[in-house]
PDB file of N, CA and C in Angstrom:
ATOM      1  N   VAL A  10     -70.585 219.027-105.908  1.00  0.00           N
ATOM      2  CA  VAL A  10     -69.507 219.595-106.707  1.00  0.00           C
ATOM      3  C   VAL A  10     -70.049 220.001-108.067  1.00  0.00           C
ATOM      4  N   LYS A  11     -70.877 219.158-108.658  1.00  0.00           N
ATOM      5  CA  LYS A  11     -71.424 219.463-109.974  1.00  0.00           C
ATOM      6  C   LYS A  11     -72.330 220.680-109.914  1.00  0.00           C
ATOM      7  N   ALA A  12     -73.014 220.881-108.802  1.00  0.00           N
ATOM      8  CA  ALA A  12     -73.931 222.020-108.694  1.00  0.00           C
ATOM      9  C   ALA A  12     -73.181 223.335-108.773  1.00  0.00           C
ATOM     10  N   VAL A  13     -71.990 223.398-108.222  1.00  0.00           N
ATOM     11  CA  VAL A  13     -71.231 224.643-108.239  1.00  0.00           C
ATOM     12  C   VAL A  13     -70.540 224.829-109.584  1.00  0.00           C
ATOM     13  N   THR A  14     -69.994 223.770-110.162  1.00  0.00           N
ATOM     14  CA  THR A  14     -69.253 223.911-111.413  1.00  0.00           C
ATOM     15  C   THR A  14     -70.178 224.197-112.582  1.00  0.00           C
ATOM     16  N   ALA A  15     -71.409 223.743-112.529  1.00  0.00           N
ATOM     17  CA  ALA A  15     -72.341 223.984-113.631  1.00  0.00           C
ATOM     18  C   ALA A  15     -73.003 225.344-113.515  1.00  0.00           C
ATOM     19  N   GLY A  16     -72.738 226.088-112.434  1.00  0.00           N
ATOM     20  CA  GLY A  16     -73.318 227.395-112.262  1.00  0.00           C
ATOM     21  C   GLY A  16     -74.741 227.346-111.752  1.00  0.00           C
ATOM     22  N   GLU A  17     -75.115 226.229-111.173  1.00  0.00           N
ATOM     23  CA  GLU A  17     -76.468 226.092-110.649  1.00  0.00           C
ATOM     24  C   GLU A  17     -76.554 226.727-109.272  1.00  0.00           C
ATOM     25  N   ASN A  18     -77.561 226.375-108.541  1.00  0.00           N
ATOM     26  CA  ASN A  18     -77.816 226.935-107.225  1.00  0.00           C
ATOM     27  C   ASN A  18     -76.704 226.548-106.247  1.00  0.00           C
ATOM     28  N   PRO A  19     -76.018 227.513-105.636  1.00  0.00           N
ATOM     29  CA  PRO A  19     -74.936 227.164-104.713  1.00  0.00           C
ATOM     30  C   PRO A  19     -75.443 226.554-103.407  1.00  0.00           C
ATOM     31  N   TYR A  20     -76.719 226.720-103.119  1.00  0.00           N
ATOM     32  CA  TYR A  20     -77.264 226.106-101.907  1.00  0.00           C
ATOM     33  C   TYR A  20     -77.303 224.583-102.022  1.00  0.00           C
ATOM     34  N   VAL A  21     -77.317 224.075-103.242  1.00  0.00           N
ATOM     35  CA  VAL A  21     -77.227 222.626-103.446  1.00  0.00           C
ATOM     36  C   VAL A  21     -75.855 222.130-102.999  1.00  0.00           C
ATOM     37  N   ALA A  22     -74.827 222.946-103.234  1.00  0.00           N
ATOM     38  CA  ALA A  22     -73.479 222.584-102.801  1.00  0.00           C
ATOM     39  C   ALA A  22     -73.397 222.548-101.271  1.00  0.00           C
ATOM     40  N   ILE A  23     -74.113 223.457-100.604  1.00  0.00           N
ATOM     41  CA  ILE A  23     -74.130 223.445 -99.140  1.00  0.00           C
ATOM     42  C   ILE A  23     -74.800 222.175 -98.637  1.00  0.00           C
ATOM     43  N   LEU A  24     -75.893 221.769 -99.286  1.00  0.00           N
ATOM     44  CA  LEU A  24     -76.553 220.520 -98.897  1.00  0.00           C
ATOM     45  C   LEU A  24     -75.640 219.319 -99.144  1.00  0.00           C
ATOM     46  N   GLY A  25     -74.866 219.361-100.225  1.00  0.00           N
ATOM     47  CA  GLY A  25     -73.909 218.283-100.484  1.00  0.00           C
ATOM     48  C   GLY A  25     -72.824 218.217 -99.428  1.00  0.00           C
ATOM     49  N   ALA A  26     -72.359 219.380 -98.986  1.00  0.00           N
ATOM     50  CA  ALA A  26     -71.349 219.412 -97.925  1.00  0.00           C
ATOM     51  C   ALA A  26     -71.924 218.897 -96.609  1.00  0.00           C
ATOM     52  N   ALA A  27     -73.183 219.232 -96.339  1.00  0.00           N
ATOM     53  CA  ALA A  27     -73.828 218.713 -95.130  1.00  0.00           C
ATOM     54  C   ALA A  27     -73.986 217.199 -95.204  1.00  0.00           C
ATOM     55  N   ALA A  28     -74.304 216.690 -96.386  1.00  0.00           N
ATOM     56  CA  ALA A  28     -74.418 215.242 -96.560  1.00  0.00           C
ATOM     57  C   ALA A  28     -73.063 214.559 -96.377  1.00  0.00           C
ATOM     58  N   ALA A  29     -72.010 215.179 -96.878  1.00  0.00           N
ATOM     59  CA  ALA A  29     -70.673 214.604 -96.697  1.00  0.00           C
ATOM     60  C   ALA A  29     -70.285 214.589 -95.217  1.00  0.00           C
ATOM     61  N   GLY A  30     -70.639 215.636 -94.492  1.00  0.00           N
ATOM     62  CA  GLY A  30     -70.379 215.664 -93.055  1.00  0.00           C
ATOM     63  C   GLY A  30     -71.164 214.601 -92.310  1.00  0.00           C
ATOM     64  N   ALA A  31     -72.402 214.384 -92.737  1.00  0.00           N
ATOM     65  CA  ALA A  31     -73.216 213.342 -92.103  1.00  0.00           C
ATOM     66  C   ALA A  31     -72.643 211.958 -92.375  1.00  0.00           C
ATOM     67  N   ILE A  32     -72.126 211.740 -93.570  1.00  0.00           N
ATOM     68  CA  ILE A  32     -71.504 210.452 -93.882  1.00  0.00           C
ATOM     69  C   ILE A  32     -70.258 210.247 -93.035  1.00  0.00           C
ATOM     70  N   GLY A  33     -69.471 211.319 -92.848  1.00  0.00           N
ATOM     71  CA  GLY A  33     -68.291 211.207 -91.978  1.00  0.00           C
ATOM     72  C   GLY A  33     -68.678 210.888 -90.543  1.00  0.00           C
ATOM     73  N   ALA A  34     -69.747 211.505 -90.059  1.00  0.00           N
ATOM     74  CA  ALA A  34     -70.203 211.224 -88.698  1.00  0.00           C
ATOM     75  C   ALA A  34     -70.717 209.793 -88.572  1.00  0.00           C
ATOM     76  N   LEU A  35     -71.391 209.305 -89.608  1.00  0.00           N
ATOM     77  CA  LEU A  35     -71.857 207.916 -89.584  1.00  0.00           C
ATOM     78  C   LEU A  35     -70.688 206.938 -89.592  1.00  0.00           C
ATOM     79  N   LEU A  36     -69.658 207.253 -90.364  1.00  0.00           N
ATOM     80  CA  LEU A  36     -68.460 206.398 -90.364  1.00  0.00           C
ATOM     81  C   LEU A  36     -67.802 206.371 -88.991  1.00  0.00           C
ATOM     82  N   PHE A  37     -67.680 207.543 -88.384  1.00  0.00           N
ATOM     83  CA  PHE A  37     -67.079 207.601 -87.055  1.00  0.00           C
ATOM     84  C   PHE A  37     -67.914 206.803 -86.054  1.00  0.00           C
ATOM     85  N   GLY A  38     -69.216 206.970 -86.100  1.00  0.00           N
ATOM     86  CA  GLY A  38     -70.082 206.229 -85.193  1.00  0.00           C
ATOM     87  C   GLY A  38     -69.991 204.731 -85.409  1.00  0.00           C
ATOM     88  N   PHE A  39     -69.907 204.311 -86.657  1.00  0.00           N
ATOM     89  CA  PHE A  39     -69.790 202.886 -86.938  1.00  0.00           C
ATOM     90  C   PHE A  39     -68.493 202.321 -86.375  1.00  0.00           C
ATOM     91  N   PHE A  40     -67.384 203.013 -86.635  1.00  0.00           N
ATOM     92  CA  PHE A  40     -66.098 202.516 -86.149  1.00  0.00           C
ATOM     93  C   PHE A  40     -66.009 202.550 -84.627  1.00  0.00           C
ATOM     94  N   ALA A  41     -66.433 203.661 -84.035  1.00  0.00           N
ATOM     95  CA  ALA A  41     -66.265 203.827 -82.593  1.00  0.00           C
ATOM     96  C   ALA A  41     -67.265 203.003 -81.788  1.00  0.00           C
ATOM     97  N   LEU A  42     -68.497 202.908 -82.247  1.00  0.00           N
ATOM     98  CA  LEU A  42     -69.526 202.226 -81.462  1.00  0.00           C
ATOM     99  C   LEU A  42     -69.684 200.756 -81.821  1.00  0.00           C
ATOM    100  N   THR A  43     -69.720 200.457 -83.104  1.00  0.00           N
ATOM    101  CA  THR A  43     -69.948 199.073 -83.518  1.00  0.00           C
ATOM    102  C   THR A  43     -68.679 198.239 -83.425  1.00  0.00           C
ATOM    103  N   LEU A  44     -67.570 198.792 -83.897  1.00  0.00           N
ATOM    104  CA  LEU A  44     -66.312 198.036 -83.899  1.00  0.00           C
ATOM    105  C   LEU A  44     -65.469 198.282 -82.653  1.00  0.00           C
ATOM    106  N   ASN A  45     -65.959 199.143 -81.747  1.00  0.00           N
ATOM    107  CA  ASN A  45     -65.264 199.460 -80.496  1.00  0.00           C
ATOM    108  C   ASN A  45     -63.816 199.906 -80.708  1.00  0.00           C
ATOM    109  N   SER A  46     -63.596 200.729 -81.734  1.00  0.00           N
ATOM    110  CA  SER A  46     -62.245 201.242 -81.954  1.00  0.00           C
ATOM    111  C   SER A  46     -62.010 202.450 -81.051  1.00  0.00           C
ATOM    112  N   ASN A  47     -60.758 202.806 -80.901  1.00  0.00           N
ATOM    113  CA  ASN A  47     -60.383 203.957 -80.086  1.00  0.00           C
ATOM    114  C   ASN A  47     -60.924 205.221 -80.744  1.00  0.00           C
ATOM    115  N   GLN A  48     -61.635 206.049 -79.967  1.00  0.00           N
ATOM    116  CA  GLN A  48     -62.272 207.232 -80.526  1.00  0.00           C
ATOM    117  C   GLN A  48     -61.249 208.264 -80.995  1.00  0.00           C
ATOM    118  N   VAL A  49     -60.170 208.416 -80.246  1.00  0.00           N
ATOM    119  CA  VAL A  49     -59.150 209.396 -80.625  1.00  0.00           C
ATOM    120  C   VAL A  49     -58.461 208.970 -81.917  1.00  0.00           C
ATOM    121  N   ALA A  50     -58.073 207.709 -82.006  1.00  0.00           N
ATOM    122  CA  ALA A  50     -57.400 207.217 -83.208  1.00  0.00           C
ATOM    123  C   ALA A  50     -58.337 207.252 -84.412  1.00  0.00           C
ATOM    124  N   THR A  51     -59.595 206.901 -84.194  1.00  0.00           N
ATOM    125  CA  THR A  51     -60.564 206.918 -85.284  1.00  0.00           C
ATOM    126  C   THR A  51     -60.810 208.340 -85.769  1.00  0.00           C
ATOM    127  N   GLY A  52     -60.954 209.273 -84.853  1.00  0.00           N
ATOM    128  CA  GLY A  52     -61.159 210.662 -85.237  1.00  0.00           C
ATOM    129  C   GLY A  52     -59.970 211.230 -85.977  1.00  0.00           C
ATOM    130  N   LEU A  53     -58.773 210.911 -85.520  1.00  0.00           N
ATOM    131  CA  LEU A  53     -57.567 211.391 -86.197  1.00  0.00           C
ATOM    132  C   LEU A  53     -57.458 210.791 -87.593  1.00  0.00           C
ATOM    133  N   ALA A  54     -57.749 209.492 -87.715  1.00  0.00           N
ATOM    134  CA  ALA A  54     -57.676 208.843 -89.028  1.00  0.00           C
ATOM    135  C   ALA A  54     -58.694 209.431 -89.990  1.00  0.00           C
ATOM    136  N   LEU A  55     -59.912 209.657 -89.530  1.00  0.00           N
ATOM    137  CA  LEU A  55     -60.929 210.239 -90.410  1.00  0.00           C
ATOM    138  C   LEU A  55     -60.610 211.690 -90.760  1.00  0.00           C
ATOM    139  N   THR A  56     -59.984 212.416 -89.848  1.00  0.00           N
ATOM    140  CA  THR A  56     -59.576 213.794 -90.149  1.00  0.00           C
ATOM    141  C   THR A  56     -58.509 213.821 -91.234  1.00  0.00           C
ATOM    142  N   ILE A  57     -57.522 212.964 -91.124  1.00  0.00           N
ATOM    143  CA  ILE A  57     -56.466 212.892 -92.133  1.00  0.00           C
ATOM    144  C   ILE A  57     -57.040 212.433 -93.466  1.00  0.00           C
ATOM    145  N   PHE A  58     -57.937 211.442 -93.424  1.00  0.00           N
ATOM    146  CA  PHE A  58     -58.580 210.953 -94.643  1.00  0.00           C
ATOM    147  C   PHE A  58     -59.415 212.056 -95.291  1.00  0.00           C
ATOM    148  N   GLY A  59     -60.175 212.794 -94.504  1.00  0.00           N
ATOM    149  CA  GLY A  59     -61.007 213.870 -95.040  1.00  0.00           C
ATOM    150  C   GLY A  59     -60.189 214.991 -95.640  1.00  0.00           C
ATOM    151  N   THR A  60     -59.070 215.317 -95.010  1.00  0.00           N
ATOM    152  CA  THR A  60     -58.189 216.351 -95.559  1.00  0.00           C
ATOM    153  C   THR A  60     -57.618 215.919 -96.901  1.00  0.00           C
ATOM    154  N   GLY A  61     -57.213 214.683 -96.999  1.00  0.00           N
ATOM    155  CA  GLY A  61     -56.672 214.172 -98.259  1.00  0.00           C
ATOM    156  C   GLY A  61     -57.705 214.124 -99.362  1.00  0.00           C
ATOM    157  N   VAL A  62     -58.905 213.665 -99.043  1.00  0.00           N
ATOM    158  CA  VAL A  62     -59.962 213.579-100.052  1.00  0.00           C
ATOM    159  C   VAL A  62     -60.377 214.974-100.517  1.00  0.00           C
ATOM    160  N   SER A  63     -60.501 215.908 -99.582  1.00  0.00           N
ATOM    161  CA  SER A  63     -60.889 217.269 -99.988  1.00  0.00           C
ATOM    162  C   SER A  63     -59.800 217.933-100.821  1.00  0.00           C
ATOM    163  N   SER A  64     -58.536 217.637-100.533  1.00  0.00           N
ATOM    164  CA  SER A  64     -57.448 218.175-101.366  1.00  0.00           C
ATOM    165  C   SER A  64     -57.480 217.572-102.759  1.00  0.00           C
ATOM    166  N   LEU A  65     -57.778 216.289-102.835  1.00  0.00           N
ATOM    167  CA  LEU A  65     -57.841 215.621-104.128  1.00  0.00           C
ATOM    168  C   LEU A  65     -58.992 216.145-104.967  1.00  0.00           C
ATOM    169  N   ILE A  66     -60.163 216.282-104.356  1.00  0.00           N
ATOM    170  CA  ILE A  66     -61.327 216.762-105.084  1.00  0.00           C
ATOM    171  C   ILE A  66     -61.204 218.250-105.400  1.00  0.00           C
ATOM    172  N   GLY A  67     -60.620 219.028-104.489  1.00  0.00           N
ATOM    173  CA  GLY A  67     -60.576 220.476-104.642  1.00  0.00           C
ATOM    174  C   GLY A  67     -59.477 221.014-105.522  1.00  0.00           C
ATOM    175  N   GLN A  68     -58.597 220.170-106.048  1.00  0.00           N
ATOM    176  CA  GLN A  68     -57.497 220.656-106.873  1.00  0.00           C
ATOM    177  C   GLN A  68     -57.986 221.402-108.107  1.00  0.00           C
ATOM    178  N   ARG A  69     -59.043 220.932-108.709  1.00  0.00           N
ATOM    179  CA  ARG A  69     -59.506 221.572-109.938  1.00  0.00           C
ATOM    180  C   ARG A  69     -60.218 222.900-109.685  1.00  0.00           C
ATOM    181  N   PHE A  70     -60.500 223.215-108.423  1.00  0.00           N
ATOM    182  CA  PHE A  70     -61.160 224.468-108.091  1.00  0.00           C
ATOM    183  C   PHE A  70     -60.176 225.548-107.638  1.00  0.00           C
ATOM    184  N   THR A  71     -58.899 225.242-107.588  1.00  0.00           N
ATOM    185  CA  THR A  71     -57.905 226.202-107.153  1.00  0.00           C
ATOM    186  C   THR A  71     -57.795 227.336-108.160  1.00  0.00           C
ATOM    187  N   GLY A  72     -57.891 228.567-107.660  1.00  0.00           N
ATOM    188  CA  GLY A  72     -57.760 229.743-108.496  1.00  0.00           C
ATOM    189  C   GLY A  72     -59.040 230.198-109.162  1.00  0.00           C
ATOM    190  N   ARG A  73     -60.127 229.484-108.971  1.00  0.00           N
ATOM    191  CA  ARG A  73     -61.395 229.905-109.560  1.00  0.00           C
ATOM    192  C   ARG A  73     -62.064 230.962-108.684  1.00  0.00           C
ATOM    193  N   ILE A  74     -62.787 231.842-109.328  1.00  0.00           N
ATOM    194  CA  ILE A  74     -63.524 232.870-108.609  1.00  0.00           C
ATOM    195  C   ILE A  74     -64.885 232.309-108.237  1.00  0.00           C
ATOM    196  N   VAL A  75     -65.224 232.439-106.983  1.00  0.00           N
ATOM    197  CA  VAL A  75     -66.513 231.966-106.494  1.00  0.00           C
ATOM    198  C   VAL A  75     -67.419 233.174-106.310  1.00  0.00           C
ATOM    199  N   LEU A  76     -68.587 233.109-106.904  1.00  0.00           N
ATOM    200  CA  LEU A  76     -69.536 234.200-106.774  1.00  0.00           C
ATOM    201  C   LEU A  76     -70.124 234.205-105.369  1.00  0.00           C
ATOM    202  N   PRO A  77     -70.304 235.380-104.786  1.00  0.00           N
ATOM    203  CA  PRO A  77     -70.855 235.427-103.426  1.00  0.00           C
ATOM    204  C   PRO A  77     -72.337 235.084-103.425  1.00  0.00           C
ATOM    205  N   PHE A  78     -72.790 234.622-102.280  1.00  0.00           N
ATOM    206  CA  PHE A  78     -74.204 234.330-102.099  1.00  0.00           C
ATOM    207  C   PHE A  78     -74.967 235.639-102.004  1.00  0.00           C
ATOM    208  N   GLY A  79     -76.195 235.606-102.452  1.00  0.00           N
ATOM    209  CA  GLY A  79     -77.078 236.740-102.239  1.00  0.00           C
ATOM    210  C   GLY A  79     -77.557 236.727-100.796  1.00  0.00           C
ATOM    211  N   SER A  80     -78.165 237.787-100.387  1.00  0.00           N
ATOM    212  CA  SER A  80     -78.668 237.866 -99.021  1.00  0.00           C
ATOM    213  C   SER A  80     -79.828 236.891 -98.841  1.00  0.00           C
ATOM    214  N   PRO A  81     -79.795 236.054 -97.811  1.00  0.00           N
ATOM    215  CA  PRO A  81     -80.901 235.114 -97.601  1.00  0.00           C
ATOM    216  C   PRO A  81     -82.098 235.760 -96.911  1.00  0.00           C
ATOM    217  N   PHE A  82     -81.970 237.017 -96.513  1.00  0.00           N
ATOM    218  CA  PHE A  82     -83.026 237.678 -95.763  1.00  0.00           C
ATOM    219  C   PHE A  82     -83.936 238.472 -96.694  1.00  0.00           C
ATOM    220  N   PRO A  83     -85.208 238.544 -96.374  1.00  0.00           N
ATOM    221  CA  PRO A  83     -86.142 239.304 -97.217  1.00  0.00           C
ATOM    222  C   PRO A  83     -85.808 240.792 -97.196  1.00  0.00           C
ATOM    223  N   PRO A  84     -85.842 241.451 -98.344  1.00  0.00           N
ATOM    224  CA  PRO A  84     -85.484 242.872 -98.381  1.00  0.00           C
ATOM    225  C   PRO A  84     -86.444 243.749 -97.580  1.00  0.00           C
ATOM    226  N   ALA A  85     -87.706 243.350 -97.466  1.00  0.00           N
ATOM    227  CA  ALA A  85     -88.657 244.156 -96.700  1.00  0.00           C
ATOM    228  C   ALA A  85     -88.286 244.187 -95.219  1.00  0.00           C
ATOM    229  N   LEU A  86     -87.792 243.074 -94.688  1.00  0.00           N
ATOM    230  CA  LEU A  86     -87.422 243.032 -93.273  1.00  0.00           C
ATOM    231  C   LEU A  86     -86.117 243.764 -93.001  1.00  0.00           C
ATOM    232  N   SER A  87     -85.252 243.866 -94.004  1.00  0.00           N
ATOM    233  CA  SER A  87     -83.987 244.561 -93.773  1.00  0.00           C
ATOM    234  C   SER A  87     -84.173 246.076 -93.696  1.00  0.00           C
ATOM    235  N   LYS A  88     -85.307 246.581 -94.161  1.00  0.00           N
ATOM    236  CA  LYS A  88     -85.565 248.020 -94.117  1.00  0.00           C
ATOM    237  C   LYS A  88     -86.327 248.445 -92.868  1.00  0.00           C
ATOM    238  N   ASP A  89     -86.997 247.520 -92.214  1.00  0.00           N
ATOM    239  CA  ASP A  89     -87.758 247.838 -91.009  1.00  0.00           C
ATOM    240  C   ASP A  89     -86.789 248.114 -89.860  1.00  0.00           C
ATOM    241  N   PRO A  90     -86.984 249.191 -89.074  1.00  0.00           N
ATOM    242  CA  PRO A  90     -86.029 249.532 -88.013  1.00  0.00           C
ATOM    243  C   PRO A  90     -85.864 248.444 -86.959  1.00  0.00           C
ATOM    244  N   PHE A  91     -86.948 247.749 -86.622  1.00  0.00           N
ATOM    245  CA  PHE A  91     -86.854 246.704 -85.596  1.00  0.00           C
ATOM    246  C   PHE A  91     -86.130 245.477 -86.131  1.00  0.00           C
ATOM    247  N   TRP A  92     -86.525 244.995 -87.307  1.00  0.00           N
ATOM    248  CA  TRP A  92     -85.946 243.776 -87.867  1.00  0.00           C
ATOM    249  C   TRP A  92     -84.576 244.000 -88.490  1.00  0.00           C
ATOM    250  N   GLN A  93     -84.175 245.245 -88.640  1.00  0.00           N
ATOM    251  CA  GLN A  93     -82.861 245.533 -89.210  1.00  0.00           C
ATOM    252  C   GLN A  93     -81.740 245.002 -88.330  1.00  0.00           C
ATOM    253  N   VAL A  94     -82.027 244.874 -87.039  1.00  0.00           N
ATOM    254  CA  VAL A  94     -81.029 244.314 -86.117  1.00  0.00           C
ATOM    255  C   VAL A  94     -80.713 242.884 -86.508  1.00  0.00           C
ATOM    256  N   PHE A  95     -81.714 242.129 -86.922  1.00  0.00           N
ATOM    257  CA  PHE A  95     -81.517 240.723 -87.282  1.00  0.00           C
ATOM    258  C   PHE A  95     -81.217 240.518 -88.762  1.00  0.00           C
ATOM    259  N   PHE A  96     -81.876 241.305 -89.608  1.00  0.00           N
ATOM    260  CA  PHE A  96     -81.773 241.084 -91.051  1.00  0.00           C
ATOM    261  C   PHE A  96     -80.984 242.171 -91.764  1.00  0.00           C
ATOM    262  N   GLY A  97     -80.315 243.039 -91.025  1.00  0.00           N
ATOM    263  CA  GLY A  97     -79.628 244.191 -91.591  1.00  0.00           C
ATOM    264  C   GLY A  97     -78.522 243.863 -92.472  1.00  0.00           C
TER     265      GLY A  97
END
């Protein structure tokens, strides 16, 4: 969150989101496998919890303009006729 609000590299925010997803998956695995809880109930509870937490954290970002990402592909490959199919 700090990486995006400070105007730093937005790819750091993507890594933070991936880390948050991994933590959610670890929580689900712990509850479902170690504590033998119901997988459907655990998944529903974590989904509701995640929605609430993201709403709480995301309130201060409502209405802000997000700058788009630049192209992750090399400009030289986007001009080549063959690689333009992939990097166009």
